[in-house]
C-alpha positions as a printed NumPy array, in Angstrom:
array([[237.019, 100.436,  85.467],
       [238.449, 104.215,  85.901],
       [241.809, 105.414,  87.409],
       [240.711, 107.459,  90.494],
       [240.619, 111.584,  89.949],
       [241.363, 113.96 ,  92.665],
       [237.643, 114.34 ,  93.515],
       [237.369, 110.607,  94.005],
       [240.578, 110.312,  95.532],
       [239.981, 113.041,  98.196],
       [236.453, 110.788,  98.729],
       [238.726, 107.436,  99.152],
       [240.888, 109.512, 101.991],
       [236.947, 110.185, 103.616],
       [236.638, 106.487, 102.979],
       [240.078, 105.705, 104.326],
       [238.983, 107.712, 107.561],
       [235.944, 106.224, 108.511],
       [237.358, 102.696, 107.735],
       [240.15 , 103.206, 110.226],
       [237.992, 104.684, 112.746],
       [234.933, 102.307, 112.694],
       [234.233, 100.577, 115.955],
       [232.996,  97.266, 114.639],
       [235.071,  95.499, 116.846],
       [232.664,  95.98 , 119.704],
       [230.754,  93.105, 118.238],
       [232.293,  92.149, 115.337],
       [235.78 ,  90.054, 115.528],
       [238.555,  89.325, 113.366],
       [237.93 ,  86.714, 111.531],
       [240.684,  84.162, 109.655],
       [242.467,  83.993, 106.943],
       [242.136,  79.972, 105.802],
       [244.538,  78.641, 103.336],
       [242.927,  76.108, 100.818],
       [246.079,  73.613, 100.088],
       [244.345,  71.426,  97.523],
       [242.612,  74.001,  95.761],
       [245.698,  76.027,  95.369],
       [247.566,  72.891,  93.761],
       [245.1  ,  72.213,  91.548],
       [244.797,  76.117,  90.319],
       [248.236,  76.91 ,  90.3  ],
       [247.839,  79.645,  92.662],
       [247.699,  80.395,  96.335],
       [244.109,  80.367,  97.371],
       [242.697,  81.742, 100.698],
       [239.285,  82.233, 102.454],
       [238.683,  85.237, 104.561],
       [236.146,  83.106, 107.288],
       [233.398,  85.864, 107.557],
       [231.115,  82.533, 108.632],
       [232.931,  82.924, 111.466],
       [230.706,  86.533, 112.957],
       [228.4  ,  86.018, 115.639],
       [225.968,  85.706, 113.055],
       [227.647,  84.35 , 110.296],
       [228.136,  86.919, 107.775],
       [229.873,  89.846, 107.403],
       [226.5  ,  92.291, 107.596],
       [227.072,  92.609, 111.563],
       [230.252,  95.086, 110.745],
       [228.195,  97.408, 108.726],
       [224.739,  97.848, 110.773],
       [226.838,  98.182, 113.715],
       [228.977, 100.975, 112.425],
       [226.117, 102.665, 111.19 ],
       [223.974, 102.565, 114.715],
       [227.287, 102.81 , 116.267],
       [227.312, 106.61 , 114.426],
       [224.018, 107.621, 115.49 ],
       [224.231, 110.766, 117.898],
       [221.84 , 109.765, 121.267],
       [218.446, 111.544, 119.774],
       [218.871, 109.22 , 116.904],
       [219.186, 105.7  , 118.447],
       [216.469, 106.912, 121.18 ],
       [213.937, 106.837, 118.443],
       [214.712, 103.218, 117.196],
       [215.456, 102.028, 114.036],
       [214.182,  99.793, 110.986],
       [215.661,  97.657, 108.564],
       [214.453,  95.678, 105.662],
       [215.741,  92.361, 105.21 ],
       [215.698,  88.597, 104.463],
       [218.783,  87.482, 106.466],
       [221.84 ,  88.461, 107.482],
       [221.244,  92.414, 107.246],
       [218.671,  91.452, 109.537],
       [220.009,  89.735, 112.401],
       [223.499,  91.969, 111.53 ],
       [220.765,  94.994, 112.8  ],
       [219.234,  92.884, 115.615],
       [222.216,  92.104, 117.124],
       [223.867,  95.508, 116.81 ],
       [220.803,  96.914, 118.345],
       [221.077,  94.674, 121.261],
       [224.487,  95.153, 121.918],
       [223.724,  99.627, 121.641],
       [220.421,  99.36 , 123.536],
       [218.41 , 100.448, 120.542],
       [214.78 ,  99.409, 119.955],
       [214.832,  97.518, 116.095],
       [212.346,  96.449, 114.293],
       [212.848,  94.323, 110.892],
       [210.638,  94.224, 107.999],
       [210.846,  90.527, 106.318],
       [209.551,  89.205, 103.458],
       [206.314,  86.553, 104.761],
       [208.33 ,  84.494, 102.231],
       [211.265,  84.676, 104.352],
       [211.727,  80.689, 106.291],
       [210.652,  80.578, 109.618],
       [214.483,  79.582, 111.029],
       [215.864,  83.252, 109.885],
       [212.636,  84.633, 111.595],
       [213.206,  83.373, 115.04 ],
       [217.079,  84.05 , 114.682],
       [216.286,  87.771, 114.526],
       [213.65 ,  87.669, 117.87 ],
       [215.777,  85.691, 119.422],
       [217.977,  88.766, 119.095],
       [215.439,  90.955, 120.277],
       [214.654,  92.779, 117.644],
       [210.636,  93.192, 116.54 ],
       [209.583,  91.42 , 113.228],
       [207.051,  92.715, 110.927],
       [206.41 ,  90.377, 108.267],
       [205.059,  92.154, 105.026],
       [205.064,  92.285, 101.39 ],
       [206.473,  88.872,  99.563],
       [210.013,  90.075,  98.23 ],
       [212.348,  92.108,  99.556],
       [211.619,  95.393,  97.912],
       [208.133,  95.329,  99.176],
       [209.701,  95.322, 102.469],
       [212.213,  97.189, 101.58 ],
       [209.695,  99.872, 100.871],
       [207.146,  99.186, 103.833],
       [210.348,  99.188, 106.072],
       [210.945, 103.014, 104.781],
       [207.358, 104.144, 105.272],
       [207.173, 102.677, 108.696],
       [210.098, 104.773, 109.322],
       [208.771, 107.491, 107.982],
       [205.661, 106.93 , 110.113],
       [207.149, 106.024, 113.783],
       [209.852, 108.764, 113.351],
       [212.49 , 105.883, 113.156],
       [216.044, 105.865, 111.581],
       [216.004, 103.533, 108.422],
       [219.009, 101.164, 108.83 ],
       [219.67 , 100.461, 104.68 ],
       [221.526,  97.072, 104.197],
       [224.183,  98.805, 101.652],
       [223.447, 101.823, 100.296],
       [225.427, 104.152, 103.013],
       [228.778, 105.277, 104.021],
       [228.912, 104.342, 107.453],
       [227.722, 100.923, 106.206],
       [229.975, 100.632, 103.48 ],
       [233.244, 101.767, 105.995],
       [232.052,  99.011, 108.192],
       [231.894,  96.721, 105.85 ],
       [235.53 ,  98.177, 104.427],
       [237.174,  96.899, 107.565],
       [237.078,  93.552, 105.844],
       [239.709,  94.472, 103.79 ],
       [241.602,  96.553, 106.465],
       [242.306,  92.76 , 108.194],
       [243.28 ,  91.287, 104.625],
       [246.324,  93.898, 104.187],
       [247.429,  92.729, 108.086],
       [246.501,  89.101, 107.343],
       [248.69 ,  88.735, 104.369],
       [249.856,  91.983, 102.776],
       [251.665,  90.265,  99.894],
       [248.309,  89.701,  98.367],
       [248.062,  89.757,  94.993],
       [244.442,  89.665,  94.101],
       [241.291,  89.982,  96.218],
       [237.901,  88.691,  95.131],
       [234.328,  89.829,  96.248],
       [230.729,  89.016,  96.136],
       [228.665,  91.581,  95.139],
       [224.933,  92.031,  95.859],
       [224.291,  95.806,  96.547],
       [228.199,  96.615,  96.764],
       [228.584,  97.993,  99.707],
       [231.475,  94.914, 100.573],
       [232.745,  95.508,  97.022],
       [233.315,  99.105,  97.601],
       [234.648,  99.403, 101.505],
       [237.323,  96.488, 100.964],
       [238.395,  98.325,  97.214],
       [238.628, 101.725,  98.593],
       [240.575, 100.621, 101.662],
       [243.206,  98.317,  99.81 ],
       [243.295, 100.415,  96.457],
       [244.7  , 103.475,  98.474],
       [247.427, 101.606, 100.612],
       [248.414,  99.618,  98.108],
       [247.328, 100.482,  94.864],
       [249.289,  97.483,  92.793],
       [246.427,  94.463,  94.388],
       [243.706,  93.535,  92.053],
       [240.185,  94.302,  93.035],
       [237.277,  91.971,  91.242],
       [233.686,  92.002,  92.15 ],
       [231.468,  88.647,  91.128],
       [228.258,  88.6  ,  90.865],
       [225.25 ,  85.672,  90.119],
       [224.983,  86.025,  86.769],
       [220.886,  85.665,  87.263],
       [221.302,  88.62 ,  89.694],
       [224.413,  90.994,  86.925],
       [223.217,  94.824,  88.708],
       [226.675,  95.899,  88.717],
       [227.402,  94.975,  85.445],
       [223.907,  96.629,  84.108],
       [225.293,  99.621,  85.968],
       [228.554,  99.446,  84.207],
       [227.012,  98.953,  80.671],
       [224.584, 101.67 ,  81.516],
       [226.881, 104.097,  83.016],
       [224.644, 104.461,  85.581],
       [222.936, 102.474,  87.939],
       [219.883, 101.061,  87.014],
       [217.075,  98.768,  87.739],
       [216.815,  94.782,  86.672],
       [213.786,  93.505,  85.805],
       [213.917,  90.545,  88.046],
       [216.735,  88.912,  89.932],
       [217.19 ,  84.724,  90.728],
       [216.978,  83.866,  94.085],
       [218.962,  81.013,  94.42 ],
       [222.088,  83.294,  95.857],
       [219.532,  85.651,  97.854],
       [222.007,  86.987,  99.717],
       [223.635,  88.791,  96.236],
       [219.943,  89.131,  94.981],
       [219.434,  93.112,  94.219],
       [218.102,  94.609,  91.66 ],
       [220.442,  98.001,  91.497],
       [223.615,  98.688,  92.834],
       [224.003, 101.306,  95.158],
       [224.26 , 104.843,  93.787],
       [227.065, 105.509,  96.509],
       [228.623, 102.323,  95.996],
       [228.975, 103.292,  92.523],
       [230.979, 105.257,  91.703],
       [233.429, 104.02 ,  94.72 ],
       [233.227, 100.256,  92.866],
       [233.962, 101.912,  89.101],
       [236.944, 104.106,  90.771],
       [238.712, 101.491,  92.602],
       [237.663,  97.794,  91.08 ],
       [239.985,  96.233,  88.248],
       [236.993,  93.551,  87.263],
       [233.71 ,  92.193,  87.204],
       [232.243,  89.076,  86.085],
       [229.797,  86.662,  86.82 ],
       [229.065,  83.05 ,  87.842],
       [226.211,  80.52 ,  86.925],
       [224.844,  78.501,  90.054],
       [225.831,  75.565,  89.038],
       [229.78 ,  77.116,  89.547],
       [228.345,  78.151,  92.991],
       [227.327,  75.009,  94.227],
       [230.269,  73.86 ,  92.886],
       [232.103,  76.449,  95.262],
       [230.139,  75.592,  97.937],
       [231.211,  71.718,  97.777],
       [234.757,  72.91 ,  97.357],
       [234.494,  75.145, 100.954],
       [232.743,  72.454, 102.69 ],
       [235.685,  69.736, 102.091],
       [238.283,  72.507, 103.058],
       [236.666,  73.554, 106.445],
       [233.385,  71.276, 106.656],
       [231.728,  74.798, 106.256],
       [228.957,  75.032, 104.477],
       [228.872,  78.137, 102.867],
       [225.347,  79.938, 101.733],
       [224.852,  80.572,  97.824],
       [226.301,  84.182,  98.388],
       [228.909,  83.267, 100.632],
       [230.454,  80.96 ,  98.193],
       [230.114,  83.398,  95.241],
       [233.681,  84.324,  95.594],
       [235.212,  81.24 ,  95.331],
       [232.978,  80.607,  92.154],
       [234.977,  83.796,  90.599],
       [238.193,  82.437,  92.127],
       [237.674,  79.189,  90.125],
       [236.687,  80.524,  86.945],
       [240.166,  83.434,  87.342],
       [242.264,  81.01 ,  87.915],
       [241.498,  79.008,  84.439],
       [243.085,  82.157,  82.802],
       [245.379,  83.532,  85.567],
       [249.204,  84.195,  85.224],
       [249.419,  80.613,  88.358],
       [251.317,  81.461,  91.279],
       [249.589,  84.389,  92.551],
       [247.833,  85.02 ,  96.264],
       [244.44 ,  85.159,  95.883],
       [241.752,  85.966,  98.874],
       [238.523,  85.191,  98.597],
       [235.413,  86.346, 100.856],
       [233.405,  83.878, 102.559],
       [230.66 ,  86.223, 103.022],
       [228.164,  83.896, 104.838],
       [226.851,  80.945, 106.077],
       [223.419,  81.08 , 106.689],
       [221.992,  78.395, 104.57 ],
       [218.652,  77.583, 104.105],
       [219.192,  73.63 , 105.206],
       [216.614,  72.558, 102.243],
       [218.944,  74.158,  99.347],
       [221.32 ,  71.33 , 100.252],
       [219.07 ,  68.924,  97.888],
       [219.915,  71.333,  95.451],
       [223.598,  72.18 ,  95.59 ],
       [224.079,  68.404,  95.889],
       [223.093,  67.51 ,  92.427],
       [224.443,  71.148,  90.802],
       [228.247,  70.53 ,  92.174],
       [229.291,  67.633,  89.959],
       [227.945,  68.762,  87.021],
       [229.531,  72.927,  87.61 ],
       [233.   ,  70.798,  88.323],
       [232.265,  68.707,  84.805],
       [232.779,  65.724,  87.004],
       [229.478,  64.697,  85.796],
       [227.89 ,  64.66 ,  82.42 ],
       [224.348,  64.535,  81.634],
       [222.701,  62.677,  78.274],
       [219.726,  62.355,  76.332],
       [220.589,  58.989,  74.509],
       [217.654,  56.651,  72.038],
       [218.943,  53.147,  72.13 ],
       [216.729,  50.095,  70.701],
       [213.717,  48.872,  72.668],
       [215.402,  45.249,  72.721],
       [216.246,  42.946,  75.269],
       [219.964,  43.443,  76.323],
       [220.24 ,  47.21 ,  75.387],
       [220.542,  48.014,  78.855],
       [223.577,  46.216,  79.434],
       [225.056,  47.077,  76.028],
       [224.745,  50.714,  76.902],
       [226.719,  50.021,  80.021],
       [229.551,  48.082,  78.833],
       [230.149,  51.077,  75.902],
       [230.038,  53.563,  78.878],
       [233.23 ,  51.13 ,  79.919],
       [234.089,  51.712,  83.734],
       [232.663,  54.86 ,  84.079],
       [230.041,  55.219,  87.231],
       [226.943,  55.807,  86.006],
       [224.993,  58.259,  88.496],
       [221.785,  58.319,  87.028],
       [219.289,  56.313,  84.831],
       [215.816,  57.331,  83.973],
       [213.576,  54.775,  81.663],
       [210.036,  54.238,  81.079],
       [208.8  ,  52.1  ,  78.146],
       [207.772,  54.246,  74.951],
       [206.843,  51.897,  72.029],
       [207.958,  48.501,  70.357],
       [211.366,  50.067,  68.598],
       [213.152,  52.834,  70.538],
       [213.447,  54.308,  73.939],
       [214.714,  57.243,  75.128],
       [216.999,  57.536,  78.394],
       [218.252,  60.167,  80.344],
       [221.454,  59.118,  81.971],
       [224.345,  60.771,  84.105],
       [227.688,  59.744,  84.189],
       [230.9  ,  60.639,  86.14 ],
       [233.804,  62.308,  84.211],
       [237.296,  61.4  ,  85.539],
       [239.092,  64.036,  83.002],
       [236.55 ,  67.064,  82.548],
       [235.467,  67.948,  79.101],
       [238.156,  65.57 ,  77.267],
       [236.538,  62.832,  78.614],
       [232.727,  64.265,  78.1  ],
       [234.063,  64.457,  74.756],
       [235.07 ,  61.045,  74.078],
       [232.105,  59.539,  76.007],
       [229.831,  61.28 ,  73.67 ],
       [231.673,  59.821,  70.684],
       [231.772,  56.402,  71.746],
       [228.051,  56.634,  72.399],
       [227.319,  58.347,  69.131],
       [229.162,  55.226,  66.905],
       [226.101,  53.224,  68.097],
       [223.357,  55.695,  69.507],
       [221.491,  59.127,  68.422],
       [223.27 ,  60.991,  71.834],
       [222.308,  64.845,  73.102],
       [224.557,  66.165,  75.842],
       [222.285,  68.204,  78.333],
       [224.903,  69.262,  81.088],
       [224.241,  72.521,  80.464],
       [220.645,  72.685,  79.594],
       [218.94 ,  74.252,  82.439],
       [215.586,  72.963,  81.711],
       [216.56 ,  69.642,  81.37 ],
       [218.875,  69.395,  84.613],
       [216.085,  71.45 ,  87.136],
       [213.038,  69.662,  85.799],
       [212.744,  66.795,  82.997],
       [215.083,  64.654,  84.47 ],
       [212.787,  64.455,  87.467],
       [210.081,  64.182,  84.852],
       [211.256,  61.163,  82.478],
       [208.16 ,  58.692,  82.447],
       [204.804,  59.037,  82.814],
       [202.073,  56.667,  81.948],
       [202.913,  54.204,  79.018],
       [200.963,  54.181,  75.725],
       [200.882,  50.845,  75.437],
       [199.489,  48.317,  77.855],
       [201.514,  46.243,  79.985],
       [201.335,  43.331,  82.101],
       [203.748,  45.644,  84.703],
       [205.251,  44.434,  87.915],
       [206.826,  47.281,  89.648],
       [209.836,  46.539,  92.234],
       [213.099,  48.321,  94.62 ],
       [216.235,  46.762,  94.381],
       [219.065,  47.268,  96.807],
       [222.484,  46.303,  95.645],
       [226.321,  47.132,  97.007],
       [227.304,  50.505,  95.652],
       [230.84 ,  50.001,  93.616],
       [232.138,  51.399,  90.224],
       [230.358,  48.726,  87.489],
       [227.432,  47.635,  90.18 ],
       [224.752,  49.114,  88.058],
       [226.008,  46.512,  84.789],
       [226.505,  43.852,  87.368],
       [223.241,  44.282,  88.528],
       [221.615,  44.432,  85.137],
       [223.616,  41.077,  83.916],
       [222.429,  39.434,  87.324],
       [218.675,  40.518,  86.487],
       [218.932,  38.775,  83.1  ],
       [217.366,  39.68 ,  80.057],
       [214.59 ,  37.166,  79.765],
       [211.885,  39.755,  80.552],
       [211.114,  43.25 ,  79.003],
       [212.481,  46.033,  81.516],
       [209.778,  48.851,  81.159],
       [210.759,  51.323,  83.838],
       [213.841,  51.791,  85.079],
       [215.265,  54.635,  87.932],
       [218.45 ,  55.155,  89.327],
       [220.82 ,  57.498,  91.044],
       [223.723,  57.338,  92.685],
       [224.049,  58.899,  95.826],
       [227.381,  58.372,  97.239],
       [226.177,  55.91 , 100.005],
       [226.847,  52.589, 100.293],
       [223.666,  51.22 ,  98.99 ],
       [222.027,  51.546,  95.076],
       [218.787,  51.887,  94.802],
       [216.795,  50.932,  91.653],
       [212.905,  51.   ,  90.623],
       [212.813,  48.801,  88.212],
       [209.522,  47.684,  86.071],
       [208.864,  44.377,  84.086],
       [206.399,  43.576,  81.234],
       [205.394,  39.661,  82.733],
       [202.682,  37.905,  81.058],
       [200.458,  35.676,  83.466],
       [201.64 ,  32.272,  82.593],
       [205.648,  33.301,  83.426],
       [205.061,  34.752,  87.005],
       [205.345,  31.854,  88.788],
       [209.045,  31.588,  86.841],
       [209.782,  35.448,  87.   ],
       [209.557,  35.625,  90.933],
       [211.324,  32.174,  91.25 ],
       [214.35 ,  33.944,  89.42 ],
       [213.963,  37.533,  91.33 ],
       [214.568,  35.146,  94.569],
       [217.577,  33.893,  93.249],
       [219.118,  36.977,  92.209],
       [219.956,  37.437,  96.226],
       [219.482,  41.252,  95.941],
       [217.291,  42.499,  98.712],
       [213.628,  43.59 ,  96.441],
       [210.483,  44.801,  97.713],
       [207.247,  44.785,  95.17 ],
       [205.425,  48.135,  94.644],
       [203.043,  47.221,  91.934],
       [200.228,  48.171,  94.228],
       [201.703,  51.654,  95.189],
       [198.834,  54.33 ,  94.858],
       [201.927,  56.377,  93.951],
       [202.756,  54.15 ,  90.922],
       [199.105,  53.46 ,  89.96 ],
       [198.338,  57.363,  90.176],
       [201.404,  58.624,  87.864],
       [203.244,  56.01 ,  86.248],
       [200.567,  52.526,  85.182],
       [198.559,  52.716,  82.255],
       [194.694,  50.847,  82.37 ],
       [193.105,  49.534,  79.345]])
C-alpha cells in the first residue's frame, strides 16, 4: 500500500465529511465492542470483536443502504429503488426502505435459500427472483432500473455507501482509541475503505488490514494488477465476501489508506467461527468470521501485546453450513489430523493400530475390506499439541505402517472420506451391524478388544461427534456354521447393537453378490 497524496488526502477529508455526517443512526445502532479473554491469552495480544451481528438485521449492510437512500433528494426516493443481492445488502435495503417510505424491490439469485427470501418480504420490500448467481442479478437488477426509472441501490461500489459503512470505524476510535490494529473483511470493499479512511486520517499511527477468502482474493488481483479487475470465478462458501472485482471507488481509497492484505482458507474460517461461537454463543456467518480468521493467522507473527479489533460483519448463516463448519474447525485449529494409513488385513490390526495411536481420541475410522493382505484406512485423530504432535503421530505410525497425512488435502477432507468403501471384490459371508458404546478417550480400543478378534472385521465406520454416545457400523465376514456362536458372543458383549444386513441402503452401495 501507498502513503496518501494531496489529491487523495483532500478525497479522505470528503470521506471524513460524509462519515461524520451520515445519519445511519436512524436505524442502525451502536453496536459493542466484545473483549475475547481466552483468545487474547492464547495470542499474546488483546483481541476484540466489533458485534455488527448485533444490527437489526445482523450485519453491518443496514448502515450503508440507509445512508445512501437516506441521501436521495424527494424525486429520487419517489421513484423507488432496486438492489441486487443474496443477503444482507438485501434486507440492509428492505429495511432502510421501510423505515424512509421508499418502494424497494430486490433482485435475488433463484439460488438464494428460501429463509433469506422471506426475511426481505417480511420487510416489505418486492422480490424478483432471477438469474442463478449474483451477477446475473446484479445485472437484471440494473436493467430493471433502467426500465422502471428506479434508483439502483449498489451493495458497495458508492460513496454514500462506503461513508455509511465508514461509521464502523468512527465507533472503534470512541470504543477504544488506543487501538493498535484493526482488521476487516473484504468482499467488494466498501467496509475496508469507509473504516480505513475514517481511522487513517484521525489517527494515522493504527494499522489497517483487509482479509479476504482466499477462493474469493479480488483485492489482491487488483493490487497485483494495479487495477481492478475481474476473477474468473469466486467460492461460495463465504458468500457474503464472494465478488469478483473490487470496487473501482473503493480502490484507490483501500490502496491509499490500508497497511495489508492477506487471505484465509475456509478451513481457518470455520475455525473462526467455532472460536466466536464459544466467546459469545454467536454464530457468526462465513464472512462475518473472516476477520477473526486474519486475526488468528497475524497474531502467529505479531510483535504480542497489541489491541487488535476485529469486525464481526454478520450473522446470517445459512443453518445447513453448520454440518460443514463442524468438521472444518478442528482440522483449521490442527486439533485434528487426518490419515491415509495401509495396515495388514489380519486379525488384531485394528486394535494394534489403536494402541500405537496411544491415548489419543480417535475421531474417525473408515474401513471396508479390500483383499486377503492389506487394507487401507482413513482415520482422524485429535492433536493435543498442534503440528509437534501431528508430527510425532505420523512417525510412530510410519515405524510400522505406509502413513499419508491428508489434513490439508482438500479433495480428500470434502469428499473421499465420505467415500471410503464401496462394494467388496471379494465375496463375503457379511453381517452388517450399529454399535452404541459410552463415548470416553480410549472407548473406540476398548470397544474393539471387547468385540474380539475371532471374526474378520470387513467394514468398519466411525466418528466422533462430541456426544455422549459412539456410534459404529461395523461388518463381519461369518461363515454359516459359526453364526449360531458369533451372535451368542455379540449378546455378551453388553453393547446396545442393532443388525442392518438387510438394509436396502447397505445392499444397494456397500454388499457384493456372487
Amino acid at each position: 500500500m501507498q502513503t496518501a497524496t494531496v489529491s487523495q488526502q483532500d478525497t479522505g477529508l470528503d470521506y471524513l465529511r460524509r462519515i461524520l455526517l451520515a445519519p445511519v443512526y436512524d436505524v442502525a445502532k451502536e453496536t459493542e465492542l466484545t473483549y475475547l479473554s481466552r483468545l487474547s491469552k492464547e495470542r499474546n495480544n488483546q483481541i476484540y470483536l466489533k458485534r455488527e451481528d448485533q444490527q437489526p438485521v445482523h450485519s453491518f449492510k443496514l448502515r450503508g443502504a440507509y445512508n445512501r437512500l437516506a441521501n436521495l433528494n424527494e424525486e429520487r426516493k419517489a421513484r423507488g429503488v432496486v438492489a441486487a443481492s443474496a443477503g444482507n445488502h438485501a434486507q440492509g435495503v428492505a429495511l432502510s426502505a421501510q423505515k424512509l417510505g421508499i418502494e424497494a424491490t430486490i433482485v435475488m439469485p433463484i439460488t438464494t435459500p428460501e429463509i433469506k427470501v422471506q426475511s426481505v418480504r417480511r420487510l416489505g420490500a418486492q422480490v424478483k427472483l432471477i438469474g442463478t448467481s449474483f451477477n446475473e442479478s446484479n445485472s437484471a437488477a440494473i436493467q430493471l432500473a433502467k426500465d422502471e426509472n428506479r434508483v439502483f441501490i449498489p451493495p458497495f461500489d458508492d460513496k454514500d455507501v462506503i461513508a455509511g459503512q465508514g461509521t464502523v470505524g468512527k465507533e472503534i476510535l470512541q470504543q477504544l482509541p488506543d487501538a493498535d490494529v484493526v482488521i476487516v473483511p473484504v468482499g467488494g470493499g466498501g467496509l475496508l475503505a469507509g473504516i480505513a479512511t475514517y481511522l487513517k486520517q484521525l489517527k494515522p499511527s493504527i494499522k489497517i488490514i483487509g482479509v479476504e477468502a482466499e477462493d474469493s482474493a479480488c483485492l489482491s488481483a487488483a493490487v497485483a494488477a494495479g487495477k481492478p479487475v475481474d476473477l474468473p470465478q469466486v467460492g461460495l462458501f463465504a458468500d457474503g465476501v464472494a465478488v469478483k472485482r473490487i470496487g473501482s471507488e473503493n480502490f484507490p481509497l483501500i490502496r491509499a489508506f490500508c497497511d495489508q492484505i492477506f487471505t484465509v482458507s475456509n478451513d481457518e474460517i470455520c475455525g473462526a467461527i467455532k472460536e466466536i461461537f464459544e466467546h459469545t454463543r454467536v454464530i457468526a456467518e462465513p464472512a462475518g468470521a473472516v476477520s477473526l480468521a486474519g486475526c488468528i493467522r497475524y497474531s502467529q507473527s505479531s510483535v504480542g501485546n497489541e489491541k487488535i479489533v476485529c469486525i464481526l460483519s454478520g450473522a446470517n448463516m445459512n443453518f445447513h453450513t453448520l454440518r460443514y463448519v463442524s468438521e472444518r474447525c478442528e482440522l483449521a485449529e490442527k486439533k485434528e489430523a487426518v490419515l491415509s494409513v495401509t495396515i495388514p488385513e489380519e486379525k488384531g490390526s485394528f486394535k494394534k493400530f489403536c494402541q500405537i495411536v496411544g491415548g489419543r481420541v480417535i475421531t474417525e475410522f473408515n474401513y471396508r475390506y479390500g483383499d486377503h493382505k492389506q487394507a487401507n484406512i482413513f482415520v482422524g485423530v485429535k492433536l493435543t499439541h498442534g503440528e509437534s504432535d501431528l508430527t510425532k503421530l505420523v512417525s510412530d505410525l510410519s515405524e510400522h505402517y505406509t502413513v499419508e497425512d491428508f489434513t490439508d488435502n482438500e479433495l480428500a477432507k470434502l469428499h473421499i472420506r465420505y467415500m471410503v468403501g464401496g462394494q467388496s471384490p471379494v465375496k463375503l459371508q457379511e453381517r452388517l451391524f450399529q454399535f452404541e458404546f459410552p463415548e470416553y478417550p480410549g472407548a473406540l480400543e476398548k470397544f474393539l478388544d471387547t468385540l474380539g478378534g475371532d471374526w474378520n472385521i470387513t467394514l468398519f465406520h466411525y466418528r466422533n461427534h462430541g456426544s455422549a454416545i459412539g456410534q459404529v457400523l461395523a461388518g463381519f465376514d461369518v461363515p454359516e456354521e459359526e453364526q449360531l456362536n458369533f451372535f451368542r458372543h455379540l449378546k455378551a458383549l453388553n453393547y446396545s447393537f442393532k443388525e442392518e444386513t438387510n438394509n436396502p441402503a447397505f445392499k444397494q452401495f456397500l454388499q457384493r453378490f456372487a
